[in-house]
Amino acid sequence: MHRSLTRGGAVAALGVALTLGAALPAVAQEEVTLRMWGLVNPNYPEFIEQAAEAFKATHPNVTIQFEETPNEAFKTAIQVALVGSDPPDVFFNWAGEDSARLVRDGLVLDLTDLAMAEGQFGTTLSDAWLSTLTVDGRIYGAPTDAVTKYFYYNTRFFDEHGLTPPTSFGGLLQLCRDIRAIDPEIVPLPLGNSERWKLNHYITILNERVMGNDALRADYALTASDDQLFTDPGYVTAWGKVLELQQAGCFQDAPNATSPEVSRTMFSSEVSPMIFCGSWCMSIFDGEGFTDYALFRFPPVEDGASDGNSNMVVPQGLQVSAKTAHPEEAVAWLTHLTSPEMAKLFAQLRGALPSDPSLLGELTEATPQFLWTANDMASLATQYNVIDVELEASVANAYLDSGVEILNGTMTPEQAMESIRAAALAAKAAQN
Amino acid sequence: MTAAPARLAAVSARPQVGARGSALILLAPALGLCTIFIFIPAVLAIAGSFFTFGITSRVWEPAGLSNYARAFADPVFWIALRNNLIIVLGSIVLQVGFGTILAAILDRGLPRYATVFRTVIFAPMVVSAVAVALIWQVILDPNVGALNAIIKAVGLTPPTLGWLGDPAISIWVILMIACWQYTGFMMVLILAGLQGIPKELYEAASLDGARGLTAFRHITLPSIRNVLIVAVLITTIGGFKVFDLIYATTQGGPANATQVLGTYIYLQAFNLGNMGYANAISVILLGIAVVLGWVQLRVSRRA
C-alpha cells in the first residue's frame, strides 16, 4: 500500500512537473547576461534601459548589462577588449573601415544566418541599411542609426539682422562677412578643432562638393594607380575653401586650441550665431534649453562637381563579438533594438534618425528641427562616409594633421596634399 | 677536537639556509608579479618589435629591424624624443630648482604659516594629471579662458593661435603645467633633506662668518646632495614616462608639436594599428630607461 502510494505520488509529481515544464519554459531556460558597450551619448542609457525592460517580455531570461565609454577612449577600449578573453557580447561601431578591419581580423561574428531567420533584423531592415555593415555579402552587424552634419543657425539673430541661410559656398562666405560687419567681435562659425576631427567633417564635404562623390572613390579605397592617387587638383581646391572660410572671418582665431564642447557652447549660449554640428547636437542643444535654431545643409561650391543634393552620412550600428557565448540572444536583442517601436523610442530620446523610420510619423514629441533633418536625410541623392572612418588609418591621420597645420598657417594646401599622397602611397604599398 | 668546530659550523649554517629560504618565500610574490607584469610584457614587446602587426591582427609578419629603421627615419619620432628631452631638462631646472628654493624658504626663512604654504604648494601633486589637464584647458582656452582675459585686461595680446594651439609654444606651456603640478613634490622631498641637516653646522658656520647664500652653498647644498640626485633622477624618469598630462591636454597636437614618446607609442599602437612599430619605439624608450637606471646606480654609489 505504502509502495503503491509512493509510486502513484511519483507518477503524479512527474505529470505535474511535465505540465509545469510545458507551461513555463522560462523555468528551464538558462539565465543569460548580455554585455553591451556603447558611446557616451545623451539619453542613450535611458533608451537602453527602456529597451531592455521591453525585451524582458519576450526574453525573460536575458539581462542587458550596458557600459558606456567616451568616444576617443572607446576606439581603444573596444580593440583591446575584443582581442582579450572577456569582450562584450554586443558593441557599438561605425560602419566603414573601423568595422571592416575588425571583420578582417576575425573578431566580429558573422550574423548572416541568424539575422536572416524569420522575423530577425536581416529580414526587416532595408537592404541599403543592411549594406552598411555587410562585408563580402555577409552581415556583420545591425545598423541602428545614422548621423550627419548641418549648419545650425540662431533664428532670432538671423531674423533680427535680416540674414538668410546661404545657397552657395560664396553665400556662406558673405554671411560670415555680414556677421562680422554687424559686430567684429562676433565669431560667426566657431570651430572646435582641438581633437582634429571637426575640420575633417568640413574637408569630407568640401572634397565631395568640389570633385563629386564618384571622383573620390578610387582614391579613398586606395585603388587608384600610384601616379593618380590623390593627385586631383580638386583636393587642393577643397583645402583652399577652408582657407577662404578662415579669411572670411568665419572661424575664431585659435580653432586648434578650442575644444568641440566650447565651440558648441558658444552657439547654444548665443555668443555665436552659427555652428557646423552633427545631427546629434540637436539633443545637446535641446537639453541645454536652447531651441531657437534651424538648420541648413552645406551649400554647393560654385563650379564644383556636386549639385549639393548630398551629404556626409555616417551609419552606425551594433556588432557581436566572435567570442560571444550567446549569439542567438545577441541577434534577438539587435532585432529588438532595430524594431519600429524601439526605433521610434530611439528617435524620441536621442533625436537621431533610426535605421527603421517607419513609425517616425507617429512621434508626438519630435522637434521641428528633428523632423526637418529626417526629411532632409530622406531626400538626399548621394550619401558618403566621413574621411576618418572611410580612409585607411594612416591616410586619415595625415588628413587630420594637415587640417591642423592648414588652420595654423604652417602648411599650404599643396603641401598638405603632398603629405596625404605620401601617406596614401605608403599605405597602398603596405596593403600590397 | 675537530668535531666541535664542525658542529658549530653546522649550527651556524642552519639559520642561514632558513633565512635564505624565508627570503625567497617572502620575495616570491613580488618576483611573480614583476615577472607577469614587467618581465613577460617586456620580452613580448621586444619580440613584437621585430614583426608587423596591428592590435587586432591574427597574423604577425616578420619585419626584421625595419621597425627600428623606420623609427630613426621618422621625423615625428625625433620630435617626440626632443620633446621628452625638453620636458626632462626643463623639469630639472624648474621643478628641482624651484623646489629647492621653496624648500629652503620654508625651512629657514618662513617663521609662520610654513605648514599652510607647504600644503598649498603640494596640493596640485595630489590631483590626477587628467584633472590637472582639464583645469588648465579651461584656464588656457582662447575664447573663455581666464589667462587670456587677464592678459587682455592689462593691455597685452595673447598668442593668436592659442596657448595649446600654437606649435611654437605648446610644449613649453605643457612644461609649465607639469612644473605647477610637481614642484610641490620636489619641495617636500628636498625639505625632508633640509630638515635632516644638523643645526650645529649652521651655528658653527655662522661663527666663521658664513651666513645666507654662503651657508646655503657650502652647507645646505652639499648636505642634501643625495636628495637632489634622487630628485633629479625621479624628474628625469618621469620626464621620459610622461603620457597622461599630454594626452589629456593636447593628445600630442597641434600636428605632433607636443608629441612625446609615450603619446606617440599610443598613437601608433591604438589609433594607427602599427603595434610592431609601437613596440620598437617602446624598446627604444626601455633602452633609455635602462641607461638612466644605470646612471642612477652609478651616481648613487659614488655619492
CSV table of N, CA and C in Angstrom, one decimal, chain A residues 227-350:
chain,number,residue,atom,x,y,z
A,227,ASP,N,50.3,56.7,-59.9
A,227,ASP,CA,50.6,58.0,-60.4
A,227,ASP,C,49.3,58.9,-60.4
A,228,GLN,N,48.2,58.3,-60.0
A,228,GLN,CA,46.9,59.1,-60.0
A,228,GLN,C,46.5,59.4,-58.5
A,229,LEU,N,47.0,58.6,-57.6
A,229,LEU,CA,46.5,58.6,-56.2
A,229,LEU,C,46.5,60.0,-55.6
A,230,PHE,N,45.4,60.5,-55.2
A,230,PHE,CA,45.2,61.8,-54.6
A,230,PHE,C,46.0,62.9,-55.4
A,231,THR,N,45.9,62.9,-56.7
A,231,THR,CA,46.6,63.9,-57.5
A,231,THR,C,45.6,64.9,-58.1
A,232,ASP,N,44.3,64.6,-57.9
A,232,ASP,CA,43.2,65.5,-58.5
A,232,ASP,C,43.4,66.9,-57.9
A,233,PRO,N,43.6,67.9,-58.7
A,233,PRO,CA,43.8,69.3,-58.2
A,233,PRO,C,42.6,69.8,-57.3
A,234,GLY,N,41.5,69.1,-57.4
A,234,GLY,CA,40.3,69.4,-56.6
A,234,GLY,C,40.6,69.3,-55.1
A,235,TYR,N,41.5,68.4,-54.8
A,235,TYR,CA,41.8,68.3,-53.3
A,235,TYR,C,42.5,69.6,-52.8
A,236,VAL,N,43.3,70.1,-53.6
A,236,VAL,CA,44.0,71.4,-53.2
A,236,VAL,C,42.9,72.5,-53.2
A,237,THR,N,42.0,72.5,-54.2
A,237,THR,CA,40.9,73.5,-54.2
A,237,THR,C,40.1,73.4,-52.9
A,238,ALA,N,39.8,72.1,-52.5
A,238,ALA,CA,39.0,71.9,-51.3
A,238,ALA,C,39.6,72.5,-50.1
A,239,TRP,N,40.9,72.2,-49.9
A,239,TRP,CA,41.6,72.9,-48.8
A,239,TRP,C,41.6,74.4,-48.9
A,240,GLY,N,41.7,74.9,-50.1
A,240,GLY,CA,41.7,76.3,-50.3
A,240,GLY,C,40.3,76.9,-49.8
A,241,LYS,N,39.3,76.1,-49.9
A,241,LYS,CA,38.0,76.6,-49.5
A,241,LYS,C,38.0,76.8,-47.9
A,242,VAL,N,38.7,75.9,-47.3
A,242,VAL,CA,38.9,76.0,-45.8
A,242,VAL,C,39.6,77.4,-45.5
A,243,LEU,N,40.6,77.7,-46.3
A,243,LEU,CA,41.3,78.9,-46.0
A,243,LEU,C,40.4,80.1,-46.3
A,244,GLU,N,39.5,79.9,-47.4
A,244,GLU,CA,38.6,81.0,-47.7
A,244,GLU,C,37.6,81.3,-46.5
A,245,LEU,N,37.2,80.2,-45.9
A,245,LEU,CA,36.3,80.4,-44.7
A,245,LEU,C,37.1,81.1,-43.6
A,246,GLN,N,38.3,80.7,-43.4
A,246,GLN,CA,39.1,81.4,-42.4
A,246,GLN,C,39.3,82.9,-42.7
A,247,GLN,N,39.7,83.1,-44.0
A,247,GLN,CA,39.9,84.5,-44.4
A,247,GLN,C,38.7,85.4,-44.4
A,248,ALA,N,37.5,84.7,-44.5
A,248,ALA,CA,36.2,85.5,-44.5
A,248,ALA,C,35.8,85.8,-43.0
A,249,GLY,N,36.7,85.3,-42.1
A,249,GLY,CA,36.4,85.6,-40.7
A,249,GLY,C,35.3,84.7,-40.1
A,250,CYS,N,35.1,83.5,-40.7
A,250,CYS,CA,34.1,82.6,-40.2
A,250,CYS,C,34.5,82.1,-38.8
A,251,PHE,N,35.8,81.6,-38.7
A,251,PHE,CA,36.2,81.0,-37.5
A,251,PHE,C,36.8,82.0,-36.5
A,252,GLN,N,37.0,81.5,-35.3
A,252,GLN,CA,37.7,82.3,-34.3
A,252,GLN,C,39.2,82.2,-34.5
A,253,ASP,N,40.0,82.9,-33.8
A,253,ASP,CA,41.5,82.9,-34.0
A,253,ASP,C,42.2,81.6,-33.8
A,254,ALA,N,41.8,80.9,-32.8
A,254,ALA,CA,42.5,79.7,-32.4
A,254,ALA,C,41.7,78.4,-32.4
A,255,PRO,N,41.3,78.0,-33.6
A,255,PRO,CA,40.4,76.8,-33.7
A,255,PRO,C,41.1,75.6,-33.2
A,256,ASN,N,42.4,75.5,-33.3
A,256,ASN,CA,43.1,74.2,-32.9
A,256,ASN,C,43.3,74.2,-31.4
A,257,ALA,N,43.0,75.3,-30.7
A,257,ALA,CA,43.1,75.3,-29.2
A,257,ALA,C,41.7,75.3,-28.6
A,258,THR,N,40.7,75.2,-29.5
A,258,THR,CA,39.3,75.3,-29.0
A,258,THR,C,38.7,73.9,-29.0
A,259,SER,N,38.1,73.5,-27.9
A,259,SER,CA,37.5,72.1,-27.8
A,259,SER,C,36.1,72.1,-28.5
A,260,PRO,N,35.7,71.0,-29.0
A,260,PRO,CA,34.4,70.9,-29.6
A,260,PRO,C,33.3,71.4,-28.6
A,261,GLU,N,33.5,71.1,-27.4
A,261,GLU,CA,32.5,71.4,-26.4
A,261,GLU,C,32.3,73.0,-26.2
A,262,VAL,N,33.5,73.6,-26.2
A,262,VAL,CA,33.4,75.1,-26.1
A,262,VAL,C,32.8,75.7,-27.3
A,263,SER,N,33.1,75.2,-28.5
A,263,SER,CA,32.5,75.8,-29.7
A,263,SER,C,31.0,75.5,-29.7
A,264,ARG,N,30.6,74.4,-29.2
A,264,ARG,CA,29.1,74.1,-29.2
A,264,ARG,C,28.4,75.1,-28.2
A,265,THR,N,29.1,75.3,-27.1
A,265,THR,CA,28.6,76.2,-26.0
A,265,THR,C,28.5,77.6,-26.6
A,266,MET,N,29.5,78.0,-27.4
A,266,MET,CA,29.4,79.4,-28.0
A,266,MET,C,28.1,79.5,-28.8
A,267,PHE,N,27.7,78.5,-29.4
A,267,PHE,CA,26.4,78.6,-30.2
A,267,PHE,C,25.2,78.5,-29.2
A,268,SER,N,25.2,77.5,-28.3
A,268,SER,CA,24.0,77.4,-27.5
A,268,SER,C,23.8,78.5,-26.5
A,269,SER,N,24.9,79.2,-26.2
A,269,SER,CA,24.8,80.3,-25.3
A,269,SER,C,24.6,81.6,-26.0
A,270,GLU,N,24.4,81.5,-27.4
A,270,GLU,CA,24.1,82.6,-28.3
A,270,GLU,C,25.3,83.6,-28.4
A,271,VAL,N,26.5,83.2,-28.1
A,271,VAL,CA,27.6,84.0,-28.3
A,271,VAL,C,27.9,84.1,-29.8
A,272,SER,N,27.7,82.9,-30.5
A,272,SER,CA,27.9,82.8,-31.9
A,272,SER,C,26.6,82.4,-32.6
A,273,PRO,N,26.3,83.0,-33.8
A,273,PRO,CA,25.0,82.7,-34.4
A,273,PRO,C,24.9,81.4,-35.3
A,274,MET,N,26.1,80.8,-35.5
A,274,MET,CA,26.1,79.6,-36.3
A,274,MET,C,27.0,78.6,-35.8
A,275,ILE,N,26.8,77.3,-36.2
A,275,ILE,CA,27.8,76.3,-35.9
A,275,ILE,C,27.6,75.1,-36.9
A,276,PHE,N,28.7,74.5,-37.3
A,276,PHE,CA,28.6,73.3,-38.2
A,276,PHE,C,28.6,72.1,-37.2
A,277,CYS,N,27.5,71.4,-37.0
A,277,CYS,CA,27.5,70.4,-36.0
A,277,CYS,C,26.7,69.2,-36.4
A,278,GLY,N,27.0,68.1,-35.7
A,278,GLY,CA,26.4,66.8,-36.1
A,278,GLY,C,24.9,66.8,-35.8
A,279,SER,N,24.2,65.9,-36.4
A,279,SER,CA,22.8,65.8,-36.1
A,279,SER,C,22.5,65.4,-34.6
A,280,TRP,N,23.6,64.8,-34.0
A,280,TRP,CA,23.5,64.5,-32.5
A,280,TRP,C,23.5,65.8,-31.7
A,281,CYS,N,23.9,66.9,-32.3
A,281,CYS,CA,23.9,68.2,-31.5
A,281,CYS,C,22.5,68.7,-31.1
A,282,MET,N,21.5,68.3,-31.9
A,282,MET,CA,20.2,68.7,-31.5
A,282,MET,C,19.8,68.4,-30.1
A,283,SER,N,20.0,67.1,-29.7
A,283,SER,CA,19.6,66.7,-28.4
A,283,SER,C,20.4,67.4,-27.3
A,284,ILE,N,21.7,67.8,-27.7
A,284,ILE,CA,22.5,68.5,-26.7
A,284,ILE,C,22.0,70.0,-26.5
A,285,PHE,N,21.7,70.6,-27.7
A,285,PHE,CA,21.1,72.0,-27.6
A,285,PHE,C,19.8,72.0,-26.9
A,286,ASP,N,18.9,71.0,-27.3
A,286,ASP,CA,17.6,70.9,-26.6
A,286,ASP,C,17.8,70.7,-25.1
A,287,GLY,N,18.7,69.8,-24.8
A,287,GLY,CA,18.9,69.5,-23.4
A,287,GLY,C,19.4,70.8,-22.6
A,288,GLU,N,20.1,71.6,-23.3
A,288,GLU,CA,20.6,72.9,-22.6
A,288,GLU,C,19.6,74.0,-22.6
A,289,GLY,N,18.4,73.7,-23.2
A,289,GLY,CA,17.3,74.7,-23.2
A,289,GLY,C,17.4,75.7,-24.3
A,290,PHE,N,18.2,75.4,-25.3
A,290,PHE,CA,18.3,76.4,-26.4
A,290,PHE,C,17.6,75.7,-27.6
A,291,THR,N,16.5,76.3,-28.1
A,291,THR,CA,15.7,75.7,-29.1
A,291,THR,C,15.5,76.7,-30.3
A,292,ASP,N,16.0,77.9,-30.2
A,292,ASP,CA,15.8,78.9,-31.3
A,292,ASP,C,16.8,78.7,-32.4
A,293,TYR,N,16.7,77.6,-33.0
A,293,TYR,CA,17.7,77.4,-34.1
A,293,TYR,C,17.0,76.6,-35.2
A,294,ALA,N,17.5,76.7,-36.4
A,294,ALA,CA,17.1,76.0,-37.6
A,294,ALA,C,18.4,75.5,-38.3
A,295,LEU,N,18.2,74.7,-39.3
A,295,LEU,CA,19.4,74.1,-39.9
A,295,LEU,C,19.4,74.3,-41.4
A,296,PHE,N,20.6,74.3,-42.0
A,296,PHE,CA,20.7,74.2,-43.4
A,296,PHE,C,21.9,73.3,-43.8
A,297,ARG,N,21.8,72.8,-45.0
A,297,ARG,CA,22.8,71.8,-45.5
A,297,ARG,C,24.0,72.6,-46.0
A,298,PHE,N,25.2,72.0,-46.0
A,298,PHE,CA,26.4,72.6,-46.6
A,298,PHE,C,26.1,73.0,-48.0
A,299,PRO,N,26.2,74.3,-48.4
A,299,PRO,CA,25.8,74.7,-49.7
A,299,PRO,C,26.8,74.2,-50.8
A,300,PRO,N,26.3,74.1,-52.0
A,300,PRO,CA,27.2,73.7,-53.1
A,300,PRO,C,28.3,74.7,-53.4
A,301,VAL,N,29.4,74.3,-53.9
A,301,VAL,CA,30.5,75.1,-54.2
A,301,VAL,C,30.3,75.6,-55.7
A,302,GLU,N,30.5,76.9,-55.9
A,302,GLU,CA,30.4,77.3,-57.3
A,302,GLU,C,31.5,76.6,-58.2
A,303,ASP,N,31.0,76.2,-59.3
A,303,ASP,CA,31.9,75.4,-60.3
A,303,ASP,C,32.3,74.1,-59.8
A,304,GLY,N,31.7,73.6,-58.7
A,304,GLY,CA,32.0,72.3,-58.2
A,304,GLY,C,31.3,71.2,-58.9
A,305,ALA,N,31.7,69.9,-58.7
A,305,ALA,CA,31.0,68.8,-59.5
A,305,ALA,C,29.8,68.4,-58.8
A,306,SER,N,29.5,68.8,-57.6
A,306,SER,CA,28.4,68.3,-56.8
A,306,SER,C,27.3,69.4,-56.9
A,307,ASP,N,26.0,68.9,-57.0
A,307,ASP,CA,24.9,69.9,-57.0
A,307,ASP,C,24.4,70.2,-55.6
A,308,GLY,N,25.1,69.5,-54.6
A,308,GLY,CA,24.7,69.8,-53.2
A,308,GLY,C,23.6,69.0,-52.7
A,309,ASN,N,23.0,68.1,-53.5
A,309,ASN,CA,21.9,67.2,-53.0
A,309,ASN,C,22.5,66.0,-52.4
A,310,SER,N,23.4,66.2,-51.6
A,310,SER,CA,24.2,65.0,-51.0
A,310,SER,C,24.7,65.5,-49.6
A,311,ASN,N,25.1,64.6,-48.8
A,311,ASN,CA,25.6,64.9,-47.5
A,311,ASN,C,26.5,63.8,-46.9
A,312,MET,N,27.3,64.2,-46.0
A,312,MET,CA,28.1,63.2,-45.3
A,312,MET,C,27.1,62.5,-44.3
A,313,VAL,N,27.0,61.2,-44.4
A,313,VAL,CA,26.1,60.4,-43.5
A,313,VAL,C,26.9,59.3,-43.0
A,314,VAL,N,27.0,59.2,-41.7
A,314,VAL,CA,27.8,58.1,-41.0
A,314,VAL,C,26.9,57.1,-40.4
A,315,PRO,N,26.7,56.0,-41.1
A,315,PRO,CA,25.8,55.0,-40.5
A,315,PRO,C,26.6,54.3,-39.3
A,316,GLN,N,25.9,53.9,-38.3
A,316,GLN,CA,26.5,53.3,-37.2
A,316,GLN,C,25.6,52.2,-36.7
A,317,GLY,N,26.1,51.3,-36.0
A,317,GLY,CA,25.3,50.2,-35.5
A,317,GLY,C,25.9,49.3,-34.5
A,318,LEU,N,25.4,48.1,-34.3
A,318,LEU,CA,25.9,47.2,-33.3
A,318,LEU,C,26.4,45.9,-33.9
A,319,GLN,N,27.5,45.5,-33.4
A,319,GLN,CA,28.1,44.2,-33.9
A,319,GLN,C,28.2,43.3,-32.7
A,320,VAL,N,28.5,42.0,-33.0
A,320,VAL,CA,28.5,41.0,-32.0
A,320,VAL,C,29.9,40.4,-32.0
A,321,SER,N,30.5,40.2,-30.8
A,321,SER,CA,31.8,39.7,-30.7
A,321,SER,C,31.8,38.2,-31.2
A,322,ALA,N,32.9,37.8,-31.9
A,322,ALA,CA,33.1,36.5,-32.4
A,322,ALA,C,33.2,35.5,-31.2
A,323,LYS,N,33.5,36.0,-30.0
A,323,LYS,CA,33.7,35.1,-28.8
A,323,LYS,C,32.4,35.0,-28.0
A,324,THR,N,31.3,35.6,-28.4
A,324,THR,CA,30.2,35.6,-27.5
A,324,THR,C,29.7,34.1,-27.3
A,325,ALA,N,29.2,33.9,-26.2
A,325,ALA,CA,28.6,32.6,-25.9
A,325,ALA,C,27.1,32.6,-26.2
A,326,HIS,N,26.5,33.7,-26.5
A,326,HIS,CA,25.1,33.8,-26.7
A,326,HIS,C,24.7,34.5,-28.0
A,327,PRO,N,25.1,33.9,-29.1
A,327,PRO,CA,24.8,34.6,-30.4
A,327,PRO,C,23.3,34.7,-30.7
A,328,GLU,N,22.5,33.7,-30.3
A,328,GLU,CA,21.0,33.8,-30.6
A,328,GLU,C,20.4,35.0,-29.9
A,329,GLU,N,20.8,35.0,-28.6
A,329,GLU,CA,20.2,36.1,-27.7
A,329,GLU,C,20.7,37.5,-28.2
A,330,ALA,N,22.0,37.5,-28.7
A,330,ALA,CA,22.5,38.8,-29.1
A,330,ALA,C,21.8,39.3,-30.4
A,331,VAL,N,21.5,38.4,-31.3
A,331,VAL,CA,20.8,38.7,-32.5
A,331,VAL,C,19.3,39.1,-32.2
A,332,ALA,N,18.7,38.4,-31.3
A,332,ALA,CA,17.4,38.8,-30.8
A,332,ALA,C,17.4,40.2,-30.2
A,333,TRP,N,18.4,40.5,-29.5
A,333,TRP,CA,18.5,41.8,-28.9
A,333,TRP,C,18.7,42.9,-30.0
A,334,LEU,N,19.5,42.6,-31.0
A,334,LEU,CA,19.7,43.6,-32.1
A,334,LEU,C,18.4,43.8,-32.8
A,335,THR,N,17.7,42.7,-33.0
A,335,THR,CA,16.4,42.7,-33.7
A,335,THR,C,15.4,43.6,-33.0
A,336,HIS,N,15.4,43.4,-31.6
A,336,HIS,CA,14.5,44.2,-30.8
A,336,HIS,C,14.9,45.7,-30.9
A,337,LEU,N,16.2,46.0,-30.8
A,337,LEU,CA,16.6,47.4,-30.8
A,337,LEU,C,16.3,48.1,-32.1
A,338,THR,N,16.3,47.3,-33.2
A,338,THR,CA,16.0,48.0,-34.5
A,338,THR,C,14.6,47.8,-34.9
A,339,SER,N,13.7,47.3,-34.0
A,339,SER,CA,12.3,47.2,-34.4
A,339,SER,C,11.7,48.6,-34.5
A,340,PRO,N,10.6,48.7,-35.2
A,340,PRO,CA,10.0,50.0,-35.4
A,340,PRO,C,9.6,50.7,-34.1
A,341,GLU,N,9.2,49.9,-33.1
A,341,GLU,CA,8.8,50.6,-31.8
A,341,GLU,C,10.0,51.1,-31.1
A,342,MET,N,11.1,50.3,-31.1
A,342,MET,CA,12.3,50.8,-30.4
A,342,MET,C,13.0,51.9,-31.2
A,343,ALA,N,12.9,51.8,-32.6
A,343,ALA,CA,13.4,52.9,-33.4
A,343,ALA,C,12.7,54.2,-33.1
A,344,LYS,N,11.4,54.1,-32.9
A,344,LYS,CA,10.6,55.3,-32.6
A,344,LYS,C,11.1,55.9,-31.2
A,345,LEU,N,11.3,55.0,-30.3
A,345,LEU,CA,11.7,55.4,-28.9
A,345,LEU,C,13.1,56.0,-29.0
A,346,PHE,N,14.0,55.4,-29.8
A,346,PHE,CA,15.3,55.9,-30.0
A,346,PHE,C,15.3,57.3,-30.6
A,347,ALA,N,14.5,57.5,-31.6
A,347,ALA,CA,14.4,58.8,-32.2
A,347,ALA,C,13.9,59.9,-31.2
A,348,GLN,N,12.9,59.4,-30.4
A,348,GLN,CA,12.3,60.3,-29.5
A,348,GLN,C,13.3,60.8,-28.4
A,349,LEU,N,14.1,59.8,-27.9
A,349,LEU,CA,15.0,60.1,-26.8
A,349,LEU,C,16.3,60.7,-27.3
A,350,ARG,N,16.8,60.2,-28.4
A,350,ARG,CA,18.1,60.7,-28.9
A,350,ARG,C,18.0,61.8,-29.9
